[in-house]
Short mmCIF file of C-alpha atoms in Angstrom, two decimals:
data_model
loop_
_atom_site.label_atom_id
_atom_site.label_comp_id
_atom_site.label_asym_id
_atom_site.label_seq_id
_atom_site.Cartn_x
_atom_site.Cartn_y
_atom_site.Cartn_z
CA MET A 1 93.31 113.30 119.80
CA LEU A 2 90.77 111.25 122.36
CA GLN A 3 87.00 112.99 122.19
CA GLN A 4 83.22 112.34 122.83
CA VAL A 5 81.88 110.15 119.87
CA GLU A 6 80.90 111.91 116.83
CA LYS A 7 77.28 111.09 115.71
CA ARG A 8 77.58 108.28 113.08
CA GLU A 9 75.97 109.33 109.20
CA ASN A 10 73.96 106.62 108.14
CA TRP A 11 73.13 106.64 104.42
CA ALA A 12 70.61 108.71 103.39
CA SER A 13 68.42 106.70 100.50
CA ARG A 14 67.89 103.05 100.07
CA PHE A 15 69.21 103.83 96.23
CA GLY A 16 72.45 105.37 97.54
CA LEU A 17 72.93 102.73 100.28
CA LEU A 18 73.22 99.83 97.11
CA MET A 19 75.54 102.29 94.80
CA SER A 20 77.70 102.53 97.52
CA LEU A 21 77.68 99.19 98.34
CA ALA A 22 78.05 98.47 94.78
CA GLY A 23 80.49 100.99 94.46
CA MET A 24 82.67 98.80 97.02
CA ALA A 25 82.38 95.62 95.66
CA ILE A 26 82.51 96.58 92.12
CA GLY A 27 85.85 97.30 91.32
CA LEU A 28 89.56 96.33 89.77
CA GLY A 29 88.57 92.41 89.78
CA ASN A 30 84.82 92.74 88.02
CA VAL A 31 86.66 95.04 85.43
CA TRP A 32 90.19 93.73 85.10
CA ARG A 33 90.80 90.65 86.65
CA PHE A 34 87.72 89.03 85.72
CA PRO A 35 87.84 89.15 82.17
CA TYR A 36 91.39 87.37 82.07
CA LEU A 37 90.50 84.91 84.27
CA VAL A 38 87.69 84.19 82.09
CA GLY A 39 89.65 83.75 79.14
CA TYR A 40 92.27 82.49 80.99
CA TRP A 41 90.01 79.39 81.69
CA GLY A 42 88.60 79.18 78.20
CA GLY A 43 85.16 81.43 78.34
CA GLY A 44 81.64 80.32 80.11
CA ALA A 45 82.60 77.47 81.96
CA PHE A 46 84.90 79.64 84.61
CA VAL A 47 81.74 82.42 85.01
CA LEU A 48 79.66 79.14 86.05
CA ALA A 49 82.23 78.23 88.59
CA TYR A 50 81.75 81.74 89.41
CA LEU A 51 78.64 81.97 89.79
CA VAL A 52 78.45 78.96 92.22
CA CYS A 53 80.98 80.21 94.11
CA LEU A 54 79.52 83.43 94.86
CA MET A 55 76.09 81.61 95.85
CA VAL A 56 77.71 79.28 98.42
CA ILE A 57 80.57 80.93 99.69
CA VAL A 58 80.07 84.68 99.16
CA VAL A 59 76.64 85.54 99.57
CA PRO A 60 75.99 83.88 102.59
CA LEU A 61 78.93 85.28 104.21
CA GLY A 62 78.36 88.48 103.49
CA ILE A 63 74.61 88.64 104.50
CA ILE A 64 76.17 87.59 107.86
CA GLU A 65 79.23 90.64 107.74
CA ALA A 66 76.82 92.91 105.90
CA GLY A 67 73.90 92.30 109.08
CA PHE A 68 76.92 91.64 112.13
CA GLY A 69 78.11 95.42 110.90
CA LYS A 70 74.38 97.20 110.89
CA GLY A 71 74.01 96.02 114.63
CA ILE A 72 77.15 96.45 116.24
CA GLN A 73 77.33 100.32 114.19
CA GLY A 74 80.98 100.28 114.52
CA GLY A 75 84.27 98.72 112.75
CA THR A 76 86.78 96.10 112.93
CA LEU A 77 87.56 97.03 116.14
CA ASP A 78 84.75 96.93 117.39
CA ALA A 79 83.73 93.96 115.62
CA TRP A 80 86.68 92.15 117.10
CA THR A 81 86.26 93.66 120.71
CA VAL A 82 82.81 91.90 120.61
CA ILE A 83 83.43 88.52 119.36
CA LEU A 84 86.77 88.38 121.66
CA LYS A 85 85.00 90.07 124.19
CA ASN A 86 88.33 91.35 125.15
CA SER A 87 88.73 95.80 124.50
CA LYS A 88 92.60 95.39 123.93
CA ALA A 89 92.58 92.08 122.13
CA GLY A 90 90.11 93.27 119.82
CA LYS A 91 91.40 96.49 119.07
CA LEU A 92 94.68 94.65 118.29
CA ILE A 93 93.58 92.28 115.86
CA GLY A 94 90.54 94.69 114.52
CA SER A 95 93.37 97.29 113.81
CA VAL A 96 95.40 94.17 111.90
CA PHE A 97 92.55 93.86 109.64
CA CYS A 98 91.71 97.36 109.01
CA VAL A 99 95.02 98.77 108.61
CA GLY A 100 95.73 95.25 106.28
CA TYR A 101 93.03 95.99 103.85
CA THR A 102 93.61 100.18 103.68
CA THR A 103 97.04 98.67 102.37
CA MET A 104 95.68 97.94 99.11
CA ASN A 105 95.45 101.34 97.99
CA PHE A 106 99.50 101.93 98.09
CA TYR A 107 99.31 99.91 94.60
CA PHE A 108 95.77 101.00 93.50
CA MET A 109 96.44 104.13 92.92
CA THR A 110 99.06 103.43 90.54
CA VAL A 111 97.02 101.10 88.10
CA LEU A 112 93.87 103.85 88.70
CA ALA A 113 96.67 106.58 87.48
CA GLY A 114 97.83 103.67 84.16
CA THR A 115 93.97 103.81 83.26
CA ILE A 116 94.25 108.15 83.08
CA TRP A 117 97.47 107.21 81.29
CA PHE A 118 95.86 105.45 78.79
CA SER A 119 92.55 107.82 78.32
CA TYR A 120 95.54 109.57 77.74
CA ALA A 121 96.94 107.70 74.79
CA PHE A 122 93.27 107.01 72.83
CA ALA A 123 92.78 110.29 72.76
CA THR A 124 96.24 111.26 71.17
CA ASP A 125 95.59 108.00 69.21
CA MET A 126 99.21 106.86 70.24
CA LYS A 127 98.24 103.45 69.29
CA SER A 128 98.82 104.32 65.35
CA ARG A 129 102.32 104.95 66.51
CA VAL A 130 103.30 102.11 68.89
CA ASP A 131 102.00 98.93 69.48
CA PRO A 132 99.80 98.14 72.66
CA ALA A 133 102.71 96.11 74.46
CA THR A 134 105.16 98.45 74.11
CA MET A 135 102.71 101.50 74.83
CA TYR A 136 102.65 99.47 78.32
CA GLN A 137 106.18 99.28 78.99
CA TYR A 138 106.52 103.29 78.05
CA MET A 139 104.49 104.03 80.91
CA ASN A 140 105.54 101.53 83.06
CA THR A 141 109.31 102.49 82.86
CA GLU A 142 109.70 105.95 81.27
CA GLN A 143 106.45 107.78 82.41
CA THR A 144 107.08 106.84 86.52
CA THR A 145 107.04 110.56 87.25
CA VAL A 146 103.89 111.30 85.46
CA LEU A 147 102.08 108.46 86.63
CA THR A 148 103.47 109.01 90.20
CA VAL A 149 101.51 112.93 89.98
CA ILE A 150 98.40 111.36 88.58
CA ALA A 151 98.56 108.51 91.32
CA ALA A 152 98.81 111.05 94.03
CA LEU A 153 96.29 113.70 92.41
CA ILE A 154 93.67 110.44 92.70
CA LEU A 155 94.30 109.92 96.04
CA ALA A 156 93.65 113.38 97.22
CA PHE A 157 90.79 113.08 95.68
CA VAL A 158 89.62 110.15 97.34
CA VAL A 159 90.72 111.95 100.50
CA PHE A 160 88.96 114.86 99.72
CA VAL A 161 85.47 112.31 99.34
CA LEU A 162 86.02 111.06 102.56
CA TYR A 163 86.59 113.81 104.01
CA LYS A 164 82.77 115.35 102.58
CA GLY A 165 81.55 112.07 104.84
CA ILE A 166 79.36 109.31 103.89
CA GLN A 167 76.47 110.86 102.52
CA SER A 168 77.63 113.81 100.61
CA GLY A 169 80.65 112.21 99.67
CA ILE A 170 81.18 108.27 98.81
CA GLU A 171 77.29 108.13 98.24
CA ALA A 172 76.64 111.31 96.29
CA VAL A 173 79.61 109.91 94.10
CA SER A 174 78.64 106.29 94.04
CA LYS A 175 74.86 107.55 92.66
CA VAL A 176 76.93 108.92 89.64
CA MET A 177 79.66 106.47 88.95
CA ILE A 178 78.42 103.25 89.31
CA PRO A 179 75.35 103.49 86.65
CA GLY A 180 77.45 105.54 84.68
CA LEU A 181 80.15 102.17 84.38
CA PHE A 182 77.02 100.45 83.35
CA VAL A 183 76.48 103.27 80.75
CA ILE A 184 79.76 103.13 79.45
CA PHE A 185 80.20 99.37 78.97
CA ALA A 186 76.67 99.18 77.41
CA ILE A 187 77.88 101.86 74.43
CA ILE A 188 81.11 99.58 73.69
CA ILE A 189 78.86 96.11 73.44
CA VAL A 190 75.97 98.07 71.51
CA PHE A 191 79.42 99.21 69.57
CA ALA A 192 80.85 95.99 69.42
CA LEU A 193 77.90 94.01 68.41
CA PHE A 194 78.02 96.43 64.67
CA PHE A 195 81.72 97.33 64.39
CA VAL A 196 83.47 94.10 64.75
CA PRO A 197 83.95 91.69 62.50
CA ASN A 198 83.37 87.50 63.54
CA ILE A 199 81.84 88.92 66.78
CA ALA A 200 79.54 86.13 66.77
CA GLU A 201 82.74 83.82 67.26
CA GLY A 202 83.81 85.91 70.00
CA TYR A 203 80.34 85.44 71.88
CA ASN A 204 80.43 81.59 71.41
CA PHE A 205 83.53 81.81 73.15
CA TYR A 206 82.46 83.72 76.17
CA LEU A 207 79.13 81.45 76.54
CA ASN A 208 79.73 78.12 75.73
CA PRO A 209 81.55 76.34 78.40
CA ASP A 210 84.45 73.87 78.05
CA PHE A 211 83.07 71.91 80.92
CA SER A 212 86.22 70.03 81.04
CA VAL A 213 87.82 72.48 83.23
CA LEU A 214 85.50 72.11 85.48
CA ALA A 215 87.07 69.18 86.76
CA GLN A 216 90.44 71.13 87.78
CA PRO A 217 90.37 72.29 91.72
CA ARG A 218 92.75 75.35 90.80
CA MET A 219 90.08 76.70 88.49
CA TRP A 220 87.75 76.66 91.31
CA LYS A 221 89.70 78.08 93.80
CA GLU A 222 90.18 80.83 91.55
CA ALA A 223 86.58 81.34 90.63
CA ALA A 224 86.22 81.29 94.96
CA GLY A 225 88.82 83.66 95.08
CA GLN A 226 87.36 85.88 92.68
CA ALA A 227 84.08 86.04 93.79
CA LEU A 228 85.72 86.86 97.18
CA PHE A 229 87.79 89.05 96.25
CA SER A 230 85.15 90.99 93.73
CA VAL A 231 82.83 91.23 95.97
CA GLY A 232 84.71 92.34 99.20
CA VAL A 233 83.67 89.26 102.02
CA GLY A 234 85.61 89.47 104.79
CA PRO A 235 88.63 92.22 105.22
CA GLY A 236 85.99 94.42 106.58
CA CYS A 237 84.69 96.39 103.81
CA ILE A 238 81.09 94.92 103.98
CA LEU A 239 81.19 95.04 107.78
CA VAL A 240 81.76 98.92 107.52
CA TYR A 241 79.63 99.57 104.96
CA GLY A 242 76.96 97.35 106.91
CA SER A 243 77.40 99.56 109.70
CA HIS A 244 76.31 102.65 108.51
CA ILE A 245 72.93 100.79 107.17
CA LYS A 246 70.12 102.22 109.97
CA LYS A 247 69.55 99.86 112.81
CA ASP A 248 65.62 99.11 111.82
CA ALA A 249 66.77 99.06 108.31
CA ASP A 250 66.99 95.78 105.49
CA SER A 251 70.55 94.27 105.13
CA ASN A 252 69.76 90.57 103.55
CA ILE A 253 68.12 91.68 100.59
CA SER A 254 70.39 95.15 100.56
CA PHE A 255 73.47 92.77 100.62
CA VAL A 256 71.94 90.19 98.27
CA THR A 257 71.08 92.80 95.25
CA VAL A 258 74.65 93.91 95.87
CA ALA A 259 75.90 91.13 95.10
CA LEU A 260 73.50 90.67 91.91
CA ILE A 261 74.50 94.16 90.83
CA ASP A 262 78.22 93.37 91.43
CA THR A 263 78.04 89.84 89.68
CA CYS A 264 76.55 91.98 86.57
CA ALA A 265 79.38 94.57 86.53
CA ALA A 266 81.52 91.76 85.99
CA LEU A 267 79.53 89.75 83.28
CA ILE A 268 79.14 93.16 81.50
CA ALA A 269 82.91 93.93 81.53
CA GLY A 270 83.29 90.42 80.18
CA PHE A 271 80.96 90.91 77.28
CA ALA A 272 82.32 94.25 76.70
CA MET A 273 85.85 92.90 76.56
CA ILE A 274 86.48 88.99 76.19
CA PRO A 275 84.23 88.59 72.85
CA THR A 276 85.56 91.19 70.90
CA ALA A 277 89.61 90.27 71.50
CA ALA A 278 88.57 86.62 71.26
CA ALA A 279 86.66 87.66 67.70
CA LEU A 280 89.55 89.43 66.28
CA GLY A 281 92.01 86.38 67.14
CA LEU A 282 93.85 88.11 70.15
CA ASP A 283 95.78 86.53 72.86
CA MET A 284 92.57 85.76 75.60
CA GLN A 285 95.84 83.93 78.06
CA SER A 286 97.65 87.19 78.66
CA GLY A 287 97.20 87.38 82.20
CA ALA A 288 96.93 91.23 83.75
CA GLY A 289 97.99 92.93 80.35
CA LEU A 290 94.18 92.09 78.87
CA ILE A 291 93.31 95.71 79.76
CA PHE A 292 96.15 97.41 78.51
CA ILE A 293 97.47 95.43 75.87
CA VAL A 294 94.61 93.14 74.31
CA LEU A 295 91.78 96.10 74.74
CA PRO A 296 93.83 98.51 73.01
CA ALA A 297 94.91 96.45 70.39
CA ALA A 298 91.40 94.73 69.45
CA LEU A 299 90.21 98.78 69.32
CA ALA A 300 93.01 99.15 66.87
CA GLN A 301 91.11 97.31 64.91
CA ILE A 302 87.76 98.91 64.85
CA PRO A 303 86.19 102.62 63.79
CA LEU A 304 86.13 105.00 66.72
CA GLY A 305 88.22 102.47 68.74
CA ASN A 306 89.68 105.69 70.47
CA ILE A 307 86.66 106.81 71.47
CA LEU A 308 85.56 103.71 72.52
CA GLY A 309 89.10 103.02 74.39
CA ILE A 310 88.78 106.69 76.49
CA LEU A 311 85.61 105.46 77.69
CA ALA A 312 86.53 101.67 78.32
CA MET A 313 89.43 103.57 80.83
CA PHE A 314 86.87 105.94 82.87
CA ALA A 315 85.09 102.59 83.30
CA VAL A 316 87.55 100.94 84.25
CA PHE A 317 88.68 104.01 86.78
CA PHE A 318 85.23 104.35 88.15
CA ALA A 319 84.85 101.06 88.96
CA GLY A 320 88.53 101.28 90.76
CA ILE A 321 88.37 104.44 92.90
CA THR A 322 84.96 103.28 94.05
CA SER A 323 86.79 100.62 95.77
CA ALA A 324 89.47 103.39 96.74
CA PHE A 325 86.55 104.56 99.07
CA ALA A 326 86.44 101.59 100.89
CA GLN A 327 89.63 101.10 101.25
CA MET A 328 90.59 104.04 102.99
CA GLU A 329 86.81 104.24 104.84
CA VAL A 330 87.50 100.59 106.36
CA CYS A 331 90.09 102.56 108.44
CA VAL A 332 88.90 105.36 109.03
CA THR A 333 85.34 104.24 110.67
CA SER A 334 87.29 101.66 112.32
CA PHE A 335 89.19 103.68 113.97
CA VAL A 336 86.87 106.84 114.83
CA ASP A 337 84.67 104.51 116.11
CA GLY A 338 87.06 102.14 117.77
CA PHE A 339 89.30 104.88 119.80
CA ARG A 340 86.55 107.59 119.49
CA MET A 341 88.66 109.86 117.31
CA ASN A 342 87.74 113.10 115.21
CA ARG A 343 86.75 111.57 111.50
CA LYS A 344 88.35 114.72 109.76
CA ARG A 345 91.92 114.22 111.60
CA VAL A 346 91.72 110.39 111.00
CA ILE A 347 91.17 111.14 106.79
CA LEU A 348 93.97 113.14 106.77
CA ALA A 349 96.17 111.11 108.99
CA VAL A 350 95.38 107.94 107.17
CA GLY A 351 95.79 109.99 103.84
CA ALA A 352 98.92 110.94 104.38
CA VAL A 353 100.74 107.21 105.41
CA THR A 354 98.79 106.53 102.10
CA MET A 355 100.34 109.42 100.19
CA ALA A 356 103.80 108.08 101.13
CA PHE A 357 103.15 104.65 100.52
CA VAL A 358 101.68 105.61 96.94
CA ILE A 359 104.43 107.70 95.69
CA TRP A 360 106.83 105.03 97.05
CA SER A 361 104.77 102.58 94.66
CA SER A 362 104.63 104.94 92.13
CA LEU A 363 108.43 104.78 91.77
CA SER A 364 109.73 101.54 92.25
CA THR A 365 108.11 98.73 90.80
CA ALA A 366 109.57 96.24 93.64
CA SER A 367 107.22 98.84 96.07
CA PHE A 368 104.57 98.17 93.96
CA ASP A 369 105.56 93.89 93.39
CA PHE A 370 105.30 94.10 96.94
CA TRP A 371 102.09 95.38 98.17
CA ASN A 372 100.17 94.21 95.00
CA ASN A 373 101.13 90.20 96.19
CA PHE A 374 100.99 91.20 99.87
CA SER A 375 97.86 92.86 100.29
CA GLY A 376 95.97 91.15 97.42
CA ASN A 377 97.11 87.59 97.88
CA TYR A 378 97.70 87.04 101.58
CA VAL A 379 96.12 89.83 103.39
CA PHE A 380 92.48 89.97 101.61
CA ILE A 381 92.19 86.05 101.70
CA VAL A 382 94.06 86.02 105.81
CA THR A 383 91.73 88.56 106.50
CA ALA A 384 88.41 86.83 105.04
CA GLY A 385 88.76 83.71 105.94
CA LEU A 386 89.33 84.94 109.89
CA GLY A 387 86.43 87.10 109.20
CA ALA A 388 84.31 83.86 108.61
CA ILE A 389 85.54 82.19 111.45
CA GLY A 390 85.26 85.08 114.00
CA ASN A 391 81.39 86.44 112.32
CA ASN A 392 80.09 82.54 112.65
CA TYR A 393 82.34 79.87 114.71
CA ILE A 394 83.14 82.40 117.48
CA PHE A 395 80.13 84.86 117.96
CA GLY A 396 77.85 82.71 115.96
CA THR A 397 75.66 82.52 113.09
CA ARG A 398 72.26 82.41 114.65
CA ARG A 399 73.07 84.86 116.96
CA VAL A 400 74.27 87.28 114.15
CA LEU A 401 70.42 86.65 112.10
CA ASP A 402 68.77 86.60 115.65
CA GLU A 403 70.42 89.63 116.43
CA TYR A 404 70.64 91.50 113.73
CA ALA A 405 70.75 90.85 110.71
CA ASN A 406 66.86 89.46 110.50
CA PRO A 407 65.27 92.22 112.50
CA GLY A 408 64.84 95.19 110.25
CA SER A 409 65.07 92.61 107.05
CA GLU A 410 61.93 92.34 104.53
CA VAL A 411 63.11 88.70 104.37
CA LYS A 412 63.59 86.78 107.19
CA LEU A 413 66.43 83.99 107.07
CA GLY A 414 65.39 80.75 108.75
CA SER A 415 67.14 77.95 110.34
CA TRP A 416 68.49 76.67 107.02
CA PHE A 417 70.62 79.20 106.35
CA VAL A 418 72.57 78.18 109.93
CA PRO A 419 73.72 75.06 108.26
CA LEU A 420 74.96 76.52 105.17
CA VAL A 421 76.86 79.01 106.94
CA LYS A 422 78.76 76.89 109.65
CA TYR A 423 79.36 73.49 107.44
CA ILE A 424 79.53 75.05 103.76
CA SER A 425 80.26 78.42 103.05
CA VAL A 426 82.90 78.80 106.23
CA PRO A 427 84.95 75.35 105.50
CA LEU A 428 85.24 76.25 102.10
CA MET A 429 86.68 79.69 102.94
CA ILE A 430 88.78 78.09 105.19
CA ILE A 431 89.80 76.04 101.94
CA VAL A 432 90.43 78.57 99.86
CA MET A 433 92.80 80.63 103.22
CA VAL A 434 94.53 77.94 103.49
CA ASP A 435 95.70 77.09 99.69
CA SER A 436 96.75 80.61 99.22
CA LEU A 437 99.30 80.33 102.01
CA PHE A 438 100.01 76.86 101.23
CA PRO A 439 99.02 75.63 98.33
CA PHE A 440 98.12 71.99 97.84
CA LEU A 441 95.06 71.97 95.65
CA PRO A 442 96.20 70.27 91.93
#
């Protein structure tokens, strides 16, 4: 399987780079998790905390990770080899990082399959015959075979896109889906302004913060975790996507732009869902069921709700599928570069292994819950914390800036940036990581 190193692809254009990075960042965290956390924490206060955490923790760490990737032109195996100055240890730790991140697709495909199933439910006006909570339960308990087939087909599409390559695959699809996502949510927002009664009250809930919740450390931890999960800092996706930036191209402004696009996606998803649900008096603390239970219930009360429901499900699908590309590409790029393997063979091998676990998770609730908890709550946050330590304390923030990030970038980050990262961003990241493993924040 070992062979001569293949020529690495770079992003073909600046727009393609931004849309691909945005596709990597924009995912279920934006259009699924962010709206229900906003609802759970009482509206705008969570948005404020999210933005603070984004600027203080996520953006500084992401700039370093993207610059590091651009500099080494490799994946997690190469990165940890450079960090530790030891090939065997680097390949071992790098393999754990990339494989751990790829396990997110084990359960991810089933969630995406749910968006397709609910699109069908909206198209057949199922909500007029069955209440949304029953629809959701029916999908999970009675439609497992259908969901499994859909999940397998979605994964096959992910494999096909990666097989086409960086430019013809990931970049080409992202340039269509990411703008499409924003267009869909804009249509929903405009429609809600005209057809949802009491929509002004819904916007009041979303935009007027209850500042009392800002005194709760748990809320800040949730906001930091959401910002990290949303943008994807830490486990290797920004590193890998950054490694496909040309060495003489900009990575600093590119990452900041992507973080802003990602934040806009989260905010616009919130605008599309939260005010409508709040205006109609629905439960804003329904947790993960917001997208599959609260949203259908809200749409059932307005004209053309089925059409808006289909559009909303497609927006969620677009957001999720572009993240699924990244979750597999991290493993593909890392093994291709780290072990000098053939890219297409690696894609097929990773795809085959992932397919087995996707089918298992679709058929077994216990398997789905395990991988959801394992990869989302442990692997992601631990690799993010260790990645921040490796990039900034072992390799060195200043070294990344001087050797990798600043060269070629339109805006050079000065000496002020180093203490920000080393003494504020990384320590806060470590606190979030430790609390996720051993909760101590009240």
